[in-house]
């Protein structure tokens, strides 16, 4: 098989493709018109005139170059989800302000060099990756050499051309220890090989560059698709670096900063600095912090078109009202003040309230495929400092016994409003990695089986109060650190009761999130609970299945051993080391099929090892969308890694005027 | 009078120093720092930071230094450069953030103060002069209700009223169309249309208290012999009331000016949070939550300075109003 041929993709809107799209769209339009109210139906969209009327007026006045000159020769063609749109409108949404920048990124800030397809499922390799800023890319057979081809004539939002000079500049920044890692958005993590070496960058010409890894990288393209552009606007940022600006000290001083790195960090923030040129469909004009709203207007140099060649985005303005409290956001949603939203208030608890209001407020729901592998995972500390606790927790029969003792159905019914399924930490059924065995093992509620397993574990002896005695002859009691996420308190109260029935005393220890973080990173807790990721992003977020990140609270010291190459922490057991070896191989494997095989093996070992105890697999989530807001898919995968909902191309959303 | 003021100003220096030290210490007390919060926040969203990056961030923000070094960095920059430092969370100088929010806070505080006085003054006088009349009972009942209902609850209630009866947008001080518009008469009107909710919410509790104080003080004064003497000389009731008893009774209004500011700013936090107002309250709350210490420190410090200045102001006013205060100072 010729890999380079397979992976050389070009998006060109040839006449045939265009015709096909037109037929499809026409069909959809016709279908829409027959059932929907003619006022509401996606009609009168054939003559868009190629660009937004406001921009056309500016061109007329001579304030803006014509649309053909503003866009690359080969713009990206986005196929509208249902229908071609109309220009205009304001997308009203909400934000919690600083600390909630992720919502800007997930709506108007997702323009990486390669991106996910809207129907992402979390399949391994680059099967679901398509070119974005890059017009195309080539990869050699073993996944070490990546060549990207940029689009000729593509421009930043201030009209300056996008070239490989911007990539070189990005590379210079990440190679600069004063910048990398401390300026948000500039990190070398993405181009580091698994041995910690930086991949080399080679500039071919203005539009071609090559990145070469010392060894094969199986995760490079998917990591890029998570949101890295590999480029920054050089022409603008140069003035904030000492190499390019002799008067940098004066500038730092006059802007009120102490170091140039601080100044750069502030200037490299697209949400607070309106001068920063961007590649996004909308650019912020009213930044975060000046008033109670953040406003973004269309980027006149945006480089994507619909299937008819009309410049996107369709919507003129995106407006984020700053509301500190999710309850107030809920009130605004009920009032019909939010057009499309998938964050903050879309909880199971609020669903009935929103369902009741949707007719009056004129909105409806769409579904989200949850990215979580579990609502709450109980992680006994397998690397506990206390040898007795460690012995008990590492006894797999002990964990199996505790798992059988949990009535998960009751937790689903009482804590999660009957939404969700009893499950261990497991990929979602939609994921290619779903395994019924992994998901359902030890999940039935059976006190007899639980007692049997705990007896088998060697803790059959009990004291006068019926508490099982540990290896030191003392009753087995431990605490579970609880950082107080929604649902945790109630679930833990129930579980504490179930475990008391089989002679194990567990006390929930509720605390502030900061304290929880401090304790867990110092390996202090007996046990902890957290939301388990890796429901759909299994390969990208694997530390719920093997301890390779400090998020693995079930075995902090093993994770440290792995991340420090054995210098610190403790060596894990044989099976876990085998998992880690498989994971290393996965990271260095480019072939998606082989990656899938390796991940499946890792999951199998994870099922055998049974590191932690899962409770409930979350049911599908939901977002709200106003009735006059179109082209939002019915089903959207929900994960930070795919920037929900931005992977569905918000630039093709449109609003009936 | 000048020596009195001079000495008062001198006292302010160690007071402010102590305040700054204590406020900075309190901010540092909870476990973890801004980086802990940042890491937690990013992990909530599915990202993770490696240990080296976390360390680099700690060094960049100076969080690896001991407390006293951090305090000195902070206070010396304020004293010598007028620089309040950087807000980690906003990635902006603290001074810029305060410039944006302080005017609204001051506007809200003073309009609330005005509202409180305008309501409390006439009602207090009325309640004293017509003690135990139906009007007195009515005013007292309403006053106590205002005192008893928690501010945030009242805010939610009024927001509901504004939302469903006046169709006003939820939260904020402006309607969306005026938010970013330049100042104009229409924008002023829009501001006033929104300002009444926080003003009423914040004012009610204070109003009740002041009514009671004014009523009690006036009742005391009205029975004093000098009032009886004035009345027997045939002075009109209105003149008797306004000339002397009221002047004495008003003392607590002036002596508490210094407390009004911090009380309103702290009471304002929850109300502003609920109503999403662009004031320092939510800024402070957010900073404390995320351990954004320079921002939190600056807000607490400025409010403290305002308190101290306010106390000075009320002392001066009292000294003018009441000779006993002046004499006692000698």
mmCIF file of N, CA and C in Angstrom, chain A residues 98-99 101-102 105-106 180-184 189 192 255-258 261-262 265-266 269 272 286 288-293 295 319 321-325 328 331-332 334-335 337 343 485 513-515 517-518 520 530-531 541 543 549-551 640-641, chain B residues 31-33 36-37 39-50 53-54 56-58 60-61 77 83 86 89-93 97 100 156 159 163-164 167-177 179-180 272-278 282 289 291:
data_model
loop_
_atom_site.group_PDB
_atom_site.id
_atom_site.type_symbol
_atom_site.label_atom_id
_atom_site.label_comp_id
_atom_site.label_asym_id
_atom_site.label_seq_id
_atom_site.Cartn_x
_atom_site.Cartn_y
_atom_site.Cartn_z
ATOM 1 N N UNK A 98 -13.066 35.438 32.415
ATOM 2 C CA UNK A 98 -11.738 34.829 32.385
ATOM 3 C C UNK A 98 -11.836 33.454 33.033
ATOM 4 N N UNK A 99 -11.031 32.528 32.577
ATOM 5 C CA UNK A 99 -11.140 31.168 33.080
ATOM 6 C C UNK A 99 -12.116 30.376 32.234
ATOM 7 N N UNK A 101 -12.115 30.943 28.797
ATOM 8 C CA UNK A 101 -11.637 31.198 27.433
ATOM 9 C C UNK A 101 -11.892 29.994 26.545
ATOM 10 N N UNK A 102 -11.951 28.844 27.163
ATOM 11 C CA UNK A 102 -12.119 27.622 26.402
ATOM 12 C C UNK A 102 -13.400 27.674 25.567
ATOM 13 N N UNK A 105 -12.512 29.409 22.393
ATOM 14 C CA UNK A 105 -11.755 28.491 21.540
ATOM 15 C C UNK A 105 -12.683 27.489 20.884
ATOM 16 N N UNK A 106 -13.658 27.046 21.633
ATOM 17 C CA UNK A 106 -14.513 25.981 21.130
ATOM 18 C C UNK A 106 -15.617 26.486 20.209
ATOM 19 N N UNK A 180 8.446 29.282 25.686
ATOM 20 C CA UNK A 180 7.707 28.040 25.565
ATOM 21 C C UNK A 180 7.157 27.569 26.907
ATOM 22 N N UNK A 181 5.932 27.185 26.897
ATOM 23 C CA UNK A 181 5.294 26.667 28.101
ATOM 24 C C UNK A 181 4.738 27.741 28.996
ATOM 25 N N UNK A 182 5.257 28.985 28.919
ATOM 26 C CA UNK A 182 4.734 30.003 29.819
ATOM 27 C C UNK A 182 3.845 30.997 29.083
ATOM 28 N N UNK A 183 3.972 31.080 27.784
ATOM 29 C CA UNK A 183 3.032 31.907 27.031
ATOM 30 C C UNK A 183 1.943 30.968 26.532
ATOM 31 N N UNK A 184 0.727 31.234 26.974
ATOM 32 C CA UNK A 184 -0.381 30.353 26.661
ATOM 33 C C UNK A 184 -0.514 30.198 25.148
ATOM 34 N N UNK A 189 5.321 20.944 23.149
ATOM 35 C CA UNK A 189 4.884 19.579 23.421
ATOM 36 C C UNK A 189 4.501 18.860 22.132
ATOM 37 N N UNK A 192 7.485 17.524 20.049
ATOM 38 C CA UNK A 192 8.499 16.753 20.762
ATOM 39 C C UNK A 192 8.278 15.286 20.444
ATOM 40 N N UNK A 255 3.602 49.799 28.520
ATOM 41 C CA UNK A 255 2.399 48.974 28.541
ATOM 42 C C UNK A 255 2.083 48.457 29.941
ATOM 43 N N UNK A 256 2.977 48.750 30.885
ATOM 44 C CA UNK A 256 2.693 48.377 32.267
ATOM 45 C C UNK A 256 3.098 46.962 32.647
ATOM 46 N N UNK A 257 4.089 46.411 31.937
ATOM 47 C CA UNK A 257 4.549 45.058 32.267
ATOM 48 C C UNK A 257 5.969 45.115 32.814
ATOM 49 N N UNK A 258 6.435 43.984 33.349
ATOM 50 C CA UNK A 258 7.798 43.965 33.861
ATOM 51 C C UNK A 258 8.779 43.249 32.937
ATOM 52 N N UNK A 261 8.372 38.863 28.148
ATOM 53 C CA UNK A 261 7.590 37.629 28.020
ATOM 54 C C UNK A 261 6.148 37.856 28.483
ATOM 55 N N UNK A 262 5.991 38.682 29.542
ATOM 56 C CA UNK A 262 4.645 39.013 30.013
ATOM 57 C C UNK A 262 3.890 39.808 28.958
ATOM 58 N N UNK A 265 2.888 37.529 26.219
ATOM 59 C CA UNK A 265 1.760 36.689 26.625
ATOM 60 C C UNK A 265 0.453 37.460 26.518
ATOM 61 N N UNK A 266 0.486 38.741 26.927
ATOM 62 C CA UNK A 266 -0.731 39.545 26.870
ATOM 63 C C UNK A 266 -1.126 39.840 25.425
ATOM 64 N N UNK A 269 -2.906 37.024 23.158
ATOM 65 C CA UNK A 269 -4.177 36.524 23.664
ATOM 66 C C UNK A 269 -5.292 37.094 22.784
ATOM 67 N N UNK A 272 -8.308 39.005 24.541
ATOM 68 C CA UNK A 272 -8.204 40.310 25.200
ATOM 69 C C UNK A 272 -7.498 41.334 24.325
ATOM 70 N N UNK A 286 -14.657 43.494 20.691
ATOM 71 C CA UNK A 286 -14.899 44.007 22.046
ATOM 72 C C UNK A 286 -14.300 42.966 22.981
ATOM 73 N N UNK A 288 -12.480 40.778 26.134
ATOM 74 C CA UNK A 288 -12.844 40.349 27.474
ATOM 75 C C UNK A 288 -12.365 41.393 28.483
ATOM 76 N N UNK A 289 -13.257 41.824 29.360
ATOM 77 C CA UNK A 289 -12.824 42.695 30.441
ATOM 78 C C UNK A 289 -13.204 44.151 30.283
ATOM 79 N N UNK A 290 -13.579 44.601 29.074
ATOM 80 C CA UNK A 290 -13.907 46.017 28.958
ATOM 81 C C UNK A 290 -15.357 46.284 29.320
ATOM 82 N N UNK A 291 -16.216 45.312 29.115
ATOM 83 C CA UNK A 291 -17.609 45.536 29.466
ATOM 84 C C UNK A 291 -18.188 44.191 29.849
ATOM 85 N N UNK A 292 -19.490 44.082 29.885
ATOM 86 C CA UNK A 292 -20.067 42.810 30.277
ATOM 87 C C UNK A 292 -20.368 41.932 29.067
ATOM 88 N N UNK A 293 -19.678 42.190 27.968
ATOM 89 C CA UNK A 293 -19.855 41.319 26.814
ATOM 90 C C UNK A 293 -18.552 41.225 26.033
ATOM 91 N N UNK A 295 -17.468 40.659 22.088
ATOM 92 C CA UNK A 295 -18.099 40.661 20.779
ATOM 93 C C UNK A 295 -17.055 40.322 19.715
ATOM 94 N N UNK A 319 -21.755 37.169 19.932
ATOM 95 C CA UNK A 319 -21.781 38.014 21.110
ATOM 96 C C UNK A 319 -21.878 37.154 22.357
ATOM 97 N N UNK A 321 -22.274 37.259 26.245
ATOM 98 C CA UNK A 321 -22.572 38.061 27.421
ATOM 99 C C UNK A 321 -21.903 37.417 28.631
ATOM 100 N N UNK A 322 -21.205 38.246 29.412
ATOM 101 C CA UNK A 322 -20.523 37.696 30.585
ATOM 102 C C UNK A 322 -21.532 37.537 31.710
ATOM 103 N N UNK A 323 -21.755 36.312 32.115
ATOM 104 C CA UNK A 323 -22.646 36.038 33.249
ATOM 105 C C UNK A 323 -21.880 35.147 34.191
ATOM 106 N N UNK A 324 -21.785 35.575 35.436
ATOM 107 C CA UNK A 324 -20.934 34.839 36.354
ATOM 108 C C UNK A 324 -21.553 33.531 36.797
ATOM 109 N N UNK A 325 -22.872 33.508 36.928
ATOM 110 C CA UNK A 325 -23.526 32.352 37.520
ATOM 111 C C UNK A 325 -24.267 31.520 36.475
ATOM 112 N N UNK A 328 -27.985 32.124 36.321
ATOM 113 C CA UNK A 328 -28.425 33.308 35.587
ATOM 114 C C UNK A 328 -28.436 33.011 34.086
ATOM 115 N N UNK A 331 -31.537 31.280 33.326
ATOM 116 C CA UNK A 331 -32.647 32.230 33.209
ATOM 117 C C UNK A 331 -32.649 32.878 31.831
ATOM 118 N N UNK A 332 -31.443 33.242 31.355
ATOM 119 C CA UNK A 332 -31.347 33.869 30.031
ATOM 120 C C UNK A 332 -31.783 32.887 28.938
ATOM 121 N N UNK A 334 -33.925 30.392 29.266
ATOM 122 C CA UNK A 334 -35.378 30.224 29.354
ATOM 123 C C UNK A 334 -36.087 31.407 28.717
ATOM 124 N N UNK A 335 -35.453 32.558 28.824
ATOM 125 C CA UNK A 335 -36.011 33.780 28.261
ATOM 126 C C UNK A 335 -35.855 33.820 26.741
ATOM 127 N N UNK A 337 -32.808 34.154 25.260
ATOM 128 C CA UNK A 337 -31.732 35.098 24.955
ATOM 129 C C UNK A 337 -30.458 34.421 24.465
ATOM 130 N N UNK A 343 -22.650 24.536 26.974
ATOM 131 C CA UNK A 343 -21.765 24.518 28.132
ATOM 132 C C UNK A 343 -22.471 25.120 29.331
ATOM 133 N N UNK A 485 -17.572 17.590 42.978
ATOM 134 C CA UNK A 485 -18.215 17.824 41.687
ATOM 135 C C UNK A 485 -19.690 17.435 41.817
ATOM 136 N N UNK A 513 -11.476 22.095 45.823
ATOM 137 C CA UNK A 513 -10.738 21.549 44.693
ATOM 138 C C UNK A 513 -9.229 21.765 44.818
ATOM 139 N N UNK A 514 -8.813 22.946 45.293
ATOM 140 C CA UNK A 514 -7.372 23.239 45.388
ATOM 141 C C UNK A 514 -6.697 22.284 46.364
ATOM 142 N N UNK A 515 -7.366 22.060 47.485
ATOM 143 C CA UNK A 515 -6.799 21.177 48.488
ATOM 144 C C UNK A 515 -6.714 19.765 47.933
ATOM 145 N N UNK A 517 -6.300 18.908 44.857
ATOM 146 C CA UNK A 517 -5.177 18.864 43.918
ATOM 147 C C UNK A 517 -3.847 18.733 44.655
ATOM 148 N N UNK A 518 -3.717 19.530 45.729
ATOM 149 C CA UNK A 518 -2.479 19.501 46.496
ATOM 150 C C UNK A 518 -2.241 18.112 47.082
ATOM 151 N N UNK A 520 -3.591 15.138 46.217
ATOM 152 C CA UNK A 520 -3.406 14.028 45.285
ATOM 153 C C UNK A 520 -2.019 14.071 44.635
ATOM 154 N N UNK A 530 -13.079 11.046 40.823
ATOM 155 C CA UNK A 530 -13.028 12.059 39.772
ATOM 156 C C UNK A 530 -13.846 11.574 38.580
ATOM 157 N N UNK A 531 -14.116 12.485 37.656
ATOM 158 C CA UNK A 531 -14.773 12.136 36.403
ATOM 159 C C UNK A 531 -13.731 11.454 35.532
ATOM 160 N N UNK A 541 -6.561 10.152 25.309
ATOM 161 C CA UNK A 541 -6.769 10.401 26.743
ATOM 162 C C UNK A 541 -6.698 9.073 27.478
ATOM 163 N N UNK A 543 -5.016 7.818 30.035
ATOM 164 C CA UNK A 543 -4.508 7.580 31.392
ATOM 165 C C UNK A 543 -5.554 7.067 32.357
ATOM 166 N N UNK A 549 0.008 9.397 33.369
ATOM 167 C CA UNK A 549 -0.042 10.830 33.603
ATOM 168 C C UNK A 549 -0.380 11.038 35.070
ATOM 169 N N UNK A 550 -0.075 12.228 35.584
ATOM 170 C CA UNK A 550 -0.331 12.452 37.006
ATOM 171 C C UNK A 550 -1.821 12.563 37.298
ATOM 172 N N UNK A 551 -2.652 12.465 36.239
ATOM 173 C CA UNK A 551 -4.092 12.423 36.469
ATOM 174 C C UNK A 551 -4.504 11.044 37.008
ATOM 175 N N UNK A 640 -13.380 18.024 24.827
ATOM 176 C CA UNK A 640 -12.476 19.156 24.691
ATOM 177 C C UNK A 640 -11.571 18.964 23.483
ATOM 178 N N UNK A 641 -11.188 17.724 23.259
ATOM 179 C CA UNK A 641 -10.188 17.441 22.223
ATOM 180 C C UNK A 641 -10.681 17.713 20.815
ATOM 181 N N UNK B 31 -4.447 26.372 50.728
ATOM 182 C CA UNK B 31 -3.451 25.541 50.058
ATOM 183 C C UNK B 31 -3.467 25.797 48.556
ATOM 184 N N UNK B 32 -2.307 25.580 47.941
ATOM 185 C CA UNK B 32 -2.228 25.758 46.496
ATOM 186 C C UNK B 32 -2.045 27.215 46.123
ATOM 187 N N UNK B 33 -1.880 27.462 44.833
ATOM 188 C CA UNK B 33 -1.745 28.828 44.350
ATOM 189 C C UNK B 33 -2.443 28.916 42.998
ATOM 190 N N UNK B 36 -2.118 25.915 40.709
ATOM 191 C CA UNK B 36 -2.973 24.775 41.061
ATOM 192 C C UNK B 36 -4.338 24.934 40.411
ATOM 193 N N UNK B 37 -4.886 26.136 40.541
ATOM 194 C CA UNK B 37 -6.198 26.403 39.959
ATOM 195 C C UNK B 37 -6.165 26.254 38.444
ATOM 196 N N UNK B 39 -4.110 24.507 36.605
ATOM 197 C CA UNK B 39 -3.978 23.101 36.217
ATOM 198 C C UNK B 39 -5.328 22.411 36.363
ATOM 199 N N UNK B 40 -6.018 22.681 37.480
ATOM 200 C CA UNK B 40 -7.319 22.065 37.721
ATOM 201 C C UNK B 40 -8.298 22.452 36.618
ATOM 202 N N UNK B 41 -8.273 23.742 36.284
ATOM 203 C CA UNK B 41 -9.193 24.245 35.268
ATOM 204 C C UNK B 41 -8.936 23.597 33.908
ATOM 205 N N UNK B 42 -7.662 23.489 33.563
ATOM 206 C CA UNK B 42 -7.333 22.913 32.268
ATOM 207 C C UNK B 42 -7.705 21.433 32.235
ATOM 208 N N UNK B 43 -7.508 20.761 33.368
ATOM 209 C CA UNK B 43 -7.847 19.337 33.391
ATOM 210 C C UNK B 43 -9.351 19.125 33.327
ATOM 211 N N UNK B 44 -10.089 20.066 33.877
ATOM 212 C CA UNK B 44 -11.545 20.022 33.748
ATOM 213 C C UNK B 44 -11.948 20.005 32.286
ATOM 214 N N UNK B 45 -11.158 20.696 31.480
ATOM 215 C CA UNK B 45 -11.468 20.800 30.063
ATOM 216 C C UNK B 45 -10.731 19.761 29.250
ATOM 217 N N UNK B 46 -10.058 18.848 29.920
ATOM 218 C CA UNK B 46 -9.448 17.740 29.208
ATOM 219 C C UNK B 46 -8.007 17.949 28.796
ATOM 220 N N UNK B 47 -7.417 19.114 29.134
ATOM 221 C CA UNK B 47 -6.013 19.315 28.801
ATOM 222 C C UNK B 47 -5.156 18.865 29.978
ATOM 223 N N UNK B 48 -3.886 18.621 29.749
ATOM 224 C CA UNK B 48 -3.022 18.401 30.898
ATOM 225 C C UNK B 48 -1.692 19.097 30.677
ATOM 226 N N UNK B 49 -1.081 19.519 31.779
ATOM 227 C CA UNK B 49 0.199 20.228 31.706
ATOM 228 C C UNK B 49 1.270 19.317 32.273
ATOM 229 N N UNK B 50 2.449 19.295 31.641
ATOM 230 C CA UNK B 50 3.495 18.464 32.227
ATOM 231 C C UNK B 50 4.195 19.218 33.350
ATOM 232 N N UNK B 53 6.363 22.351 32.637
ATOM 233 C CA UNK B 53 5.612 23.560 32.304
ATOM 234 C C UNK B 53 5.055 24.200 33.572
ATOM 235 N N UNK B 54 4.533 23.342 34.459
ATOM 236 C CA UNK B 54 3.969 23.859 35.712
ATOM 237 C C UNK B 54 5.053 24.593 36.489
ATOM 238 N N UNK B 56 7.797 25.934 35.258
ATOM 239 C CA UNK B 56 8.159 27.155 34.527
ATOM 240 C C UNK B 56 7.158 28.265 34.818
ATOM 241 N N UNK B 57 5.877 27.900 34.905
ATOM 242 C CA UNK B 57 4.843 28.894 35.196
ATOM 243 C C UNK B 57 5.014 29.448 36.603
ATOM 244 N N UNK B 58 5.323 28.564 37.564
ATOM 245 C CA UNK B 58 5.528 29.022 38.942
ATOM 246 C C UNK B 58 6.661 30.033 39.000
ATOM 247 N N UNK B 60 7.759 31.865 36.504
ATOM 248 C CA UNK B 60 7.382 33.082 35.785
ATOM 249 C C UNK B 60 6.545 33.988 36.667
ATOM 250 N N UNK B 61 5.633 33.411 37.436
ATOM 251 C CA UNK B 61 4.767 34.231 38.282
ATOM 252 C C UNK B 61 5.398 34.530 39.642
ATOM 253 N N UNK B 77 6.444 47.453 44.593
ATOM 254 C CA UNK B 77 6.009 47.923 43.273
ATOM 255 C C UNK B 77 4.875 48.932 43.382
ATOM 256 N N UNK B 83 2.610 50.411 40.714
ATOM 257 C CA UNK B 83 2.289 49.256 39.868
ATOM 258 C C UNK B 83 1.683 48.156 40.740
ATOM 259 N N UNK B 86 0.524 42.076 37.991
ATOM 260 C CA UNK B 86 -0.231 41.428 36.930
ATOM 261 C C UNK B 86 -1.330 40.558 37.504
ATOM 262 N N UNK B 89 -4.884 35.586 35.974
ATOM 263 C CA UNK B 89 -6.029 35.028 35.284
ATOM 264 C C UNK B 89 -6.394 35.851 34.049
ATOM 265 N N UNK B 90 -6.285 37.168 34.168
ATOM 266 C CA UNK B 90 -6.685 38.039 33.060
ATOM 267 C C UNK B 90 -5.543 38.331 32.120
ATOM 268 N N UNK B 91 -4.304 37.981 32.550
ATOM 269 C CA UNK B 91 -3.155 38.263 31.717
ATOM 270 C C UNK B 91 -3.017 39.759 31.435
ATOM 271 N N UNK B 92 -3.421 40.578 32.390
ATOM 272 C CA UNK B 92 -3.394 42.024 32.193
ATOM 273 C C UNK B 92 -2.939 42.686 33.486
ATOM 274 N N UNK B 93 -2.419 43.920 33.368
ATOM 275 C CA UNK B 93 -2.064 44.633 34.592
ATOM 276 C C UNK B 93 -3.313 44.847 35.463
ATOM 277 N N UNK B 97 -7.570 46.580 35.026
ATOM 278 C CA UNK B 97 -8.836 45.954 35.423
ATOM 279 C C UNK B 97 -9.584 46.840 36.411
ATOM 280 N N UNK B 100 -11.378 49.800 34.957
ATOM 281 C CA UNK B 100 -12.644 49.497 34.310
ATOM 282 C C UNK B 100 -13.773 49.309 35.302
ATOM 283 N N UNK B 156 -32.536 38.164 43.086
ATOM 284 C CA UNK B 156 -33.161 37.179 42.195
ATOM 285 C C UNK B 156 -34.618 37.551 41.947
ATOM 286 N N UNK B 159 -34.862 40.519 39.732
ATOM 287 C CA UNK B 159 -34.452 40.164 38.384
ATOM 288 C C UNK B 159 -35.606 39.465 37.668
ATOM 289 N N UNK B 163 -37.368 40.739 34.390
ATOM 290 C CA UNK B 163 -37.352 39.845 33.240
ATOM 291 C C UNK B 163 -38.746 39.628 32.685
ATOM 292 N N UNK B 164 -39.691 39.296 33.571
ATOM 293 C CA UNK B 164 -40.991 38.860 33.087
ATOM 294 C C UNK B 164 -42.031 39.970 32.996
ATOM 295 N N UNK B 167 -39.551 42.806 30.590
ATOM 296 C CA UNK B 167 -38.843 42.242 29.444
ATOM 297 C C UNK B 167 -37.396 42.677 29.340
ATOM 298 N N UNK B 168 -36.804 43.047 30.499
ATOM 299 C CA UNK B 168 -35.421 43.518 30.479
ATOM 300 C C UNK B 168 -34.467 42.331 30.327
ATOM 301 N N UNK B 169 -33.288 42.573 29.738
ATOM 302 C CA UNK B 169 -32.314 41.494 29.612
ATOM 303 C C UNK B 169 -31.784 41.127 30.993
ATOM 304 N N UNK B 170 -31.363 39.879 31.127
ATOM 305 C CA UNK B 170 -30.883 39.404 32.423
ATOM 306 C C UNK B 170 -29.488 39.937 32.702
ATOM 307 N N UNK B 171 -29.289 40.501 33.880
ATOM 308 C CA UNK B 171 -27.947 40.847 34.321
ATOM 309 C C UNK B 171 -27.349 42.040 33.605
ATOM 310 N N UNK B 172 -26.217 42.489 34.118
ATOM 311 C CA UNK B 172 -25.494 43.586 33.505
ATOM 312 C C UNK B 172 -26.064 44.943 33.871
ATOM 313 N N UNK B 173 -25.377 45.995 33.445
ATOM 314 C CA UNK B 173 -25.835 47.354 33.711
ATOM 315 C C UNK B 173 -26.380 48.015 32.445
ATOM 316 N N UNK B 174 -26.219 47.316 31.297
ATOM 317 C CA UNK B 174 -26.700 47.900 30.043
ATOM 318 C C UNK B 174 -27.441 46.851 29.224
ATOM 319 N N UNK B 175 -28.333 47.302 28.355
ATOM 320 C CA UNK B 175 -28.918 46.399 27.374
ATOM 321 C C UNK B 175 -27.858 46.121 26.315
ATOM 322 N N UNK B 176 -27.982 44.978 25.628
ATOM 323 C CA UNK B 176 -26.951 44.627 24.638
ATOM 324 C C UNK B 176 -26.645 45.754 23.653
ATOM 325 N N UNK B 177 -27.679 46.484 23.215
ATOM 326 C CA UNK B 177 -27.427 47.490 22.176
ATOM 327 C C UNK B 177 -26.630 48.691 22.694
ATOM 328 N N UNK B 179 -24.382 48.348 25.307
ATOM 329 C CA UNK B 179 -23.174 47.836 25.959
ATOM 330 C C UNK B 179 -21.904 48.476 25.428
ATOM 331 N N UNK B 180 -21.753 48.467 24.107
ATOM 332 C CA UNK B 180 -20.506 48.925 23.523
ATOM 333 C C UNK B 180 -20.646 50.304 22.879
ATOM 334 N N UNK B 272 -23.688 41.529 42.851
ATOM 335 C CA UNK B 272 -23.094 41.744 41.526
ATOM 336 C C UNK B 272 -22.844 40.426 40.822
ATOM 337 N N UNK B 273 -22.483 39.418 41.605
ATOM 338 C CA UNK B 273 -22.248 38.101 41.029
ATOM 339 C C UNK B 273 -23.550 37.576 40.409
ATOM 340 N N UNK B 274 -24.623 37.700 41.172
ATOM 341 C CA UNK B 274 -25.920 37.223 40.690
ATOM 342 C C UNK B 274 -26.375 38.052 39.489
ATOM 343 N N UNK B 275 -26.179 39.367 39.581
ATOM 344 C CA UNK B 275 -26.676 40.249 38.520
ATOM 345 C C UNK B 275 -25.660 40.471 37.397
ATOM 346 N N UNK B 276 -24.494 39.826 37.502
ATOM 347 C CA UNK B 276 -23.428 39.978 36.499
ATOM 348 C C UNK B 276 -23.066 41.440 36.250
ATOM 349 N N UNK B 277 -22.836 42.192 37.316
ATOM 350 C CA UNK B 277 -22.469 43.602 37.148
ATOM 351 C C UNK B 277 -20.965 43.745 36.950
ATOM 352 N N UNK B 278 -20.546 44.736 36.146
ATOM 353 C CA UNK B 278 -19.117 44.912 35.884
ATOM 354 C C UNK B 278 -18.414 45.695 36.991
ATOM 355 N N UNK B 282 -17.407 40.971 41.670
ATOM 356 C CA UNK B 282 -17.125 39.699 41.000
ATOM 357 C C UNK B 282 -15.645 39.535 40.667
ATOM 358 N N UNK B 289 -11.158 32.998 44.248
ATOM 359 C CA UNK B 289 -11.403 31.615 43.873
ATOM 360 C C UNK B 289 -10.213 31.012 43.155
ATOM 361 N N UNK B 291 -7.176 32.160 43.258
ATOM 362 C CA UNK B 291 -5.936 32.521 43.943
ATOM 363 C C UNK B 291 -5.069 33.431 43.075
#
